[in-house]
Tab-separated table of C-alpha atoms in Angstrom:
chain	number	residue	atom	x	y	z
A	1	MET	CA	-22.575	-13.107	27.449
A	2	ALA	CA	-19.055	-12.354	26.004
A	3	LYS	CA	-18.490	-12.618	22.465
A	4	THR	CA	-16.295	-15.329	21.067
A	5	PRO	CA	-13.361	-13.733	19.147
A	6	PRO	CA	-13.148	-14.975	15.597
A	7	LYS	CA	-10.792	-17.859	14.735
A	8	ASP	CA	-8.511	-15.648	12.863
A	9	ALA	CA	-8.138	-12.984	15.666
A	10	GLY	CA	-4.449	-12.005	16.444
A	11	LYS	CA	-3.337	-13.697	13.186
A	12	ARG	CA	-1.448	-12.262	10.283
A	13	PHE	CA	-3.219	-12.589	6.828
A	14	GLY	CA	-0.160	-12.362	4.854
A	15	ASP	CA	3.458	-12.382	5.081
A	16	LEU	CA	3.812	-8.548	3.549
A	17	THR	CA	1.520	-5.642	4.042
A	18	ILE	CA	1.844	-2.331	2.296
A	19	GLU	CA	-0.081	0.445	4.154
A	20	MET	CA	-0.603	4.170	3.052
A	21	GLN	CA	-1.965	6.735	5.364
A	22	TRP	CA	-2.830	10.500	4.785
A	23	PRO	CA	-4.440	13.061	7.254
A	24	VAL	CA	-7.735	11.731	8.843
A	25	GLY	CA	-10.495	13.917	7.621
A	26	SER	CA	-9.016	14.534	4.202
A	27	PRO	CA	-11.773	14.894	1.719
A	28	SER	CA	-9.344	13.476	-1.052
A	29	ASP	CA	-9.325	9.990	-2.279
A	30	LEU	CA	-5.742	8.903	-2.653
A	31	ASP	CA	-5.079	5.285	-4.191
A	32	LEU	CA	-2.370	2.789	-3.222
A	33	TRP	CA	-1.113	0.873	-6.251
A	34	VAL	CA	1.230	-2.066	-5.684
A	35	GLN	CA	2.994	-4.294	-8.442
A	36	PRO	CA	4.199	-7.496	-7.043
A	37	PRO	CA	6.696	-9.765	-8.758
A	38	ALA	CA	5.398	-11.584	-11.924
A	39	ASP	CA	1.870	-9.996	-11.659
A	40	ARG	CA	0.004	-6.875	-12.835
A	41	PRO	CA	-0.721	-4.030	-10.527
A	42	ILE	CA	-3.062	-4.309	-7.878
A	43	GLY	CA	-5.242	-1.189	-7.002
A	44	TYR	CA	-8.854	-0.056	-6.915
A	45	SER	CA	-9.862	-1.483	-10.335
A	46	ARG	CA	-8.019	-4.725	-9.773
A	47	LYS	CA	-8.190	-5.802	-6.152
A	48	THR	CA	-7.031	-9.235	-6.274
A	49	GLY	CA	-3.854	-10.608	-7.872
A	50	LYS	CA	-2.026	-13.934	-7.739
A	51	SER	CA	-0.364	-13.185	-4.333
A	52	CYS	CA	-1.726	-9.601	-3.147
A	53	ASP	CA	-5.003	-8.135	-2.548
A	54	LEU	CA	-6.323	-4.550	-1.907
A	55	VAL	CA	-8.052	-5.169	1.360
A	56	ARG	CA	-8.993	-1.465	2.228
A	57	ASP	CA	-9.904	1.008	-0.384
A	58	ASP	CA	-10.729	4.355	1.199
A	59	LEU	CA	-12.583	7.032	-0.734
A	60	GLY	CA	-11.925	10.171	1.589
A	61	ALA	CA	-13.820	11.632	4.331
A	62	GLU	CA	-16.213	13.431	1.782
A	63	HIS	CA	-17.275	10.156	0.191
A	64	ASP	CA	-16.848	7.576	2.940
A	65	GLU	CA	-18.309	8.084	6.348
A	66	ALA	CA	-16.004	5.254	7.810
A	67	SER	CA	-12.781	6.886	6.303
A	68	ARG	CA	-9.576	6.273	8.211
A	69	ALA	CA	-7.575	7.871	5.370
A	70	MET	CA	-5.745	4.574	4.990
A	71	GLU	CA	-5.306	1.874	2.195
A	72	VAL	CA	-3.803	-1.550	2.692
A	73	VAL	CA	-2.482	-4.259	0.376
A	74	VAL	CA	-1.752	-7.511	1.929
A	75	CYS	CA	0.402	-10.181	0.043
A	76	ARG	CA	-0.150	-13.735	1.153
A	77	GLN	CA	3.335	-14.587	0.432
A	78	ALA	CA	6.689	-12.312	0.208
A	79	THR	CA	7.506	-13.666	-3.316
A	80	ALA	CA	11.055	-13.055	-4.348
A	81	GLY	CA	11.413	-10.150	-6.775
A	82	GLU	CA	10.709	-6.497	-7.336
A	83	TYR	CA	7.793	-4.779	-5.686
A	84	ILE	CA	6.680	-1.228	-6.849
A	85	VAL	CA	4.637	0.805	-4.700
A	86	ASN	CA	2.616	3.941	-6.053
A	87	VAL	CA	0.434	6.707	-4.739
A	88	HIS	CA	-2.263	8.091	-7.021
A	89	ALA	CA	-4.274	11.242	-6.450
A	90	TYR	CA	-7.690	10.040	-7.678
A	91	ARG	CA	-9.638	12.931	-6.144
A	92	PHE	CA	-7.563	15.939	-4.870
A	93	GLN	CA	-9.544	18.179	-2.840
A	94	GLU	CA	-7.198	20.082	-0.669
A	95	ALA	CA	-5.936	23.525	-0.652
A	96	ASN	CA	-2.385	22.434	0.010
A	97	ALA	CA	-0.365	19.435	-0.764
A	98	ILE	CA	-1.153	16.121	0.967
A	99	PRO	CA	1.526	14.299	3.247
A	100	VAL	CA	1.452	10.578	2.687
A	101	GLN	CA	3.087	7.990	4.861
A	102	LEU	CA	3.844	4.404	3.858
A	103	PHE	CA	4.684	1.469	5.698
A	104	VAL	CA	5.996	-2.016	4.452
A	105	ARG	CA	5.742	-4.603	7.116
A	106	GLY	CA	6.713	-8.297	7.196
A	107	LEU	CA	8.597	-11.159	8.733
A	108	ARG	CA	12.080	-10.169	9.954
A	109	SER	CA	14.113	-13.457	9.656
A	110	ALA	CA	16.614	-12.706	12.573
A	111	SER	CA	13.796	-12.397	15.158
A	112	GLY	CA	10.919	-14.321	13.221
A	113	SER	CA	8.561	-11.352	14.019
A	114	PHE	CA	6.392	-9.125	11.994
A	115	GLU	CA	7.773	-5.577	11.884
A	116	THR	CA	7.935	-2.556	10.090
A	117	LEU	CA	10.714	-3.036	7.506
A	118	LEU	CA	10.460	0.095	5.504
A	119	THR	CA	8.771	3.505	5.660
A	120	ARG	CA	8.482	6.243	3.036
A	121	SER	CA	7.228	9.786	3.172
A	122	ILE	CA	6.078	11.645	0.164
A	123	THR	CA	3.716	14.632	-0.782
A	124	VAL	CA	0.979	14.577	-3.231
A	125	GLU	CA	0.534	17.894	-4.880
A	126	HIS	CA	-2.228	17.639	-7.506
A	127	MET	CA	-5.066	15.817	-8.946
A	128	GLY	CA	-3.851	12.710	-11.284
A	129	GLN	CA	-0.470	12.841	-9.848
A	130	GLU	CA	1.083	9.231	-9.661
A	131	ILE	CA	4.146	8.980	-7.788
A	132	THR	CA	6.258	5.969	-7.282
A	133	ALA	CA	7.035	6.044	-3.540
A	134	VAL	CA	9.414	2.893	-3.273
A	135	ARG	CA	10.550	0.131	-5.291
A	136	PHE	CA	12.533	-2.706	-3.761
A	137	THR	CA	13.329	-6.370	-4.015
A	138	ILE	CA	12.761	-9.296	-1.760
A	139	GLY	CA	15.437	-11.640	-2.127
A	140	PRO	CA	15.132	-15.608	-2.071
A	141	ASP	CA	15.545	-15.493	1.808
A	142	GLY	CA	12.418	-13.412	2.128
A	143	GLN	CA	14.096	-10.182	3.170
A	144	ILE	CA	14.380	-6.821	1.514
A	145	ASP	CA	17.572	-6.292	-0.404
A	146	GLN	CA	18.580	-2.777	1.087
A	147	ASP	CA	20.690	-2.072	-1.998
A	148	SER	CA	17.650	-2.505	-4.326
A	149	ILE	CA	15.508	0.215	-2.555
A	150	ASN	CA	14.796	3.213	-5.018
A	151	ASN	CA	11.883	5.370	-6.268
A	152	LEU	CA	12.490	5.391	-9.979
A	153	GLN	CA	9.137	6.250	-11.404
A	154	LYS	CA	6.852	3.621	-13.255
A	155	GLY	CA	3.149	4.311	-13.816
A	156	LEU	CA	0.891	1.507	-12.461
A	157	ARG	CA	-2.660	2.846	-12.467
A	158	ALA	CA	-2.966	2.572	-16.412
A	159	GLY	CA	-0.871	-0.601	-16.624
A	160	GLY	CA	2.492	0.910	-16.777
């Protein structure tokens, strides 16, 4: 007997997703931190906010048998304002630096499709390092203001 797919199969869970990936099999635990507009930062110690949630917290291959070396924040709404996206090396267990890829995905107004809007590549070099990978502003039209994109450092893990 074939299983019936869940009612939410194939649906988006939010208007904006922020994904962080690092090499599969890495024993290191990297953490994604996101500060959406008018809210406190979202990360492993505060998984739920006003509009965004950490939906995947990966502990690294040494501490998580199901590790996919990936963390994901989903925002139910793409609220207008500035978003800050940080990567923190919670447990760094590598001989070399760790390459990290970030993807911001959301609705593209012209096509109405859910697409990758922004990508960033960074390198994490040591335990405790917190890097602002990208900051961007979403305008009232729900789109990223390309002129707003920067990586001006702001700590999020300890509340800024």
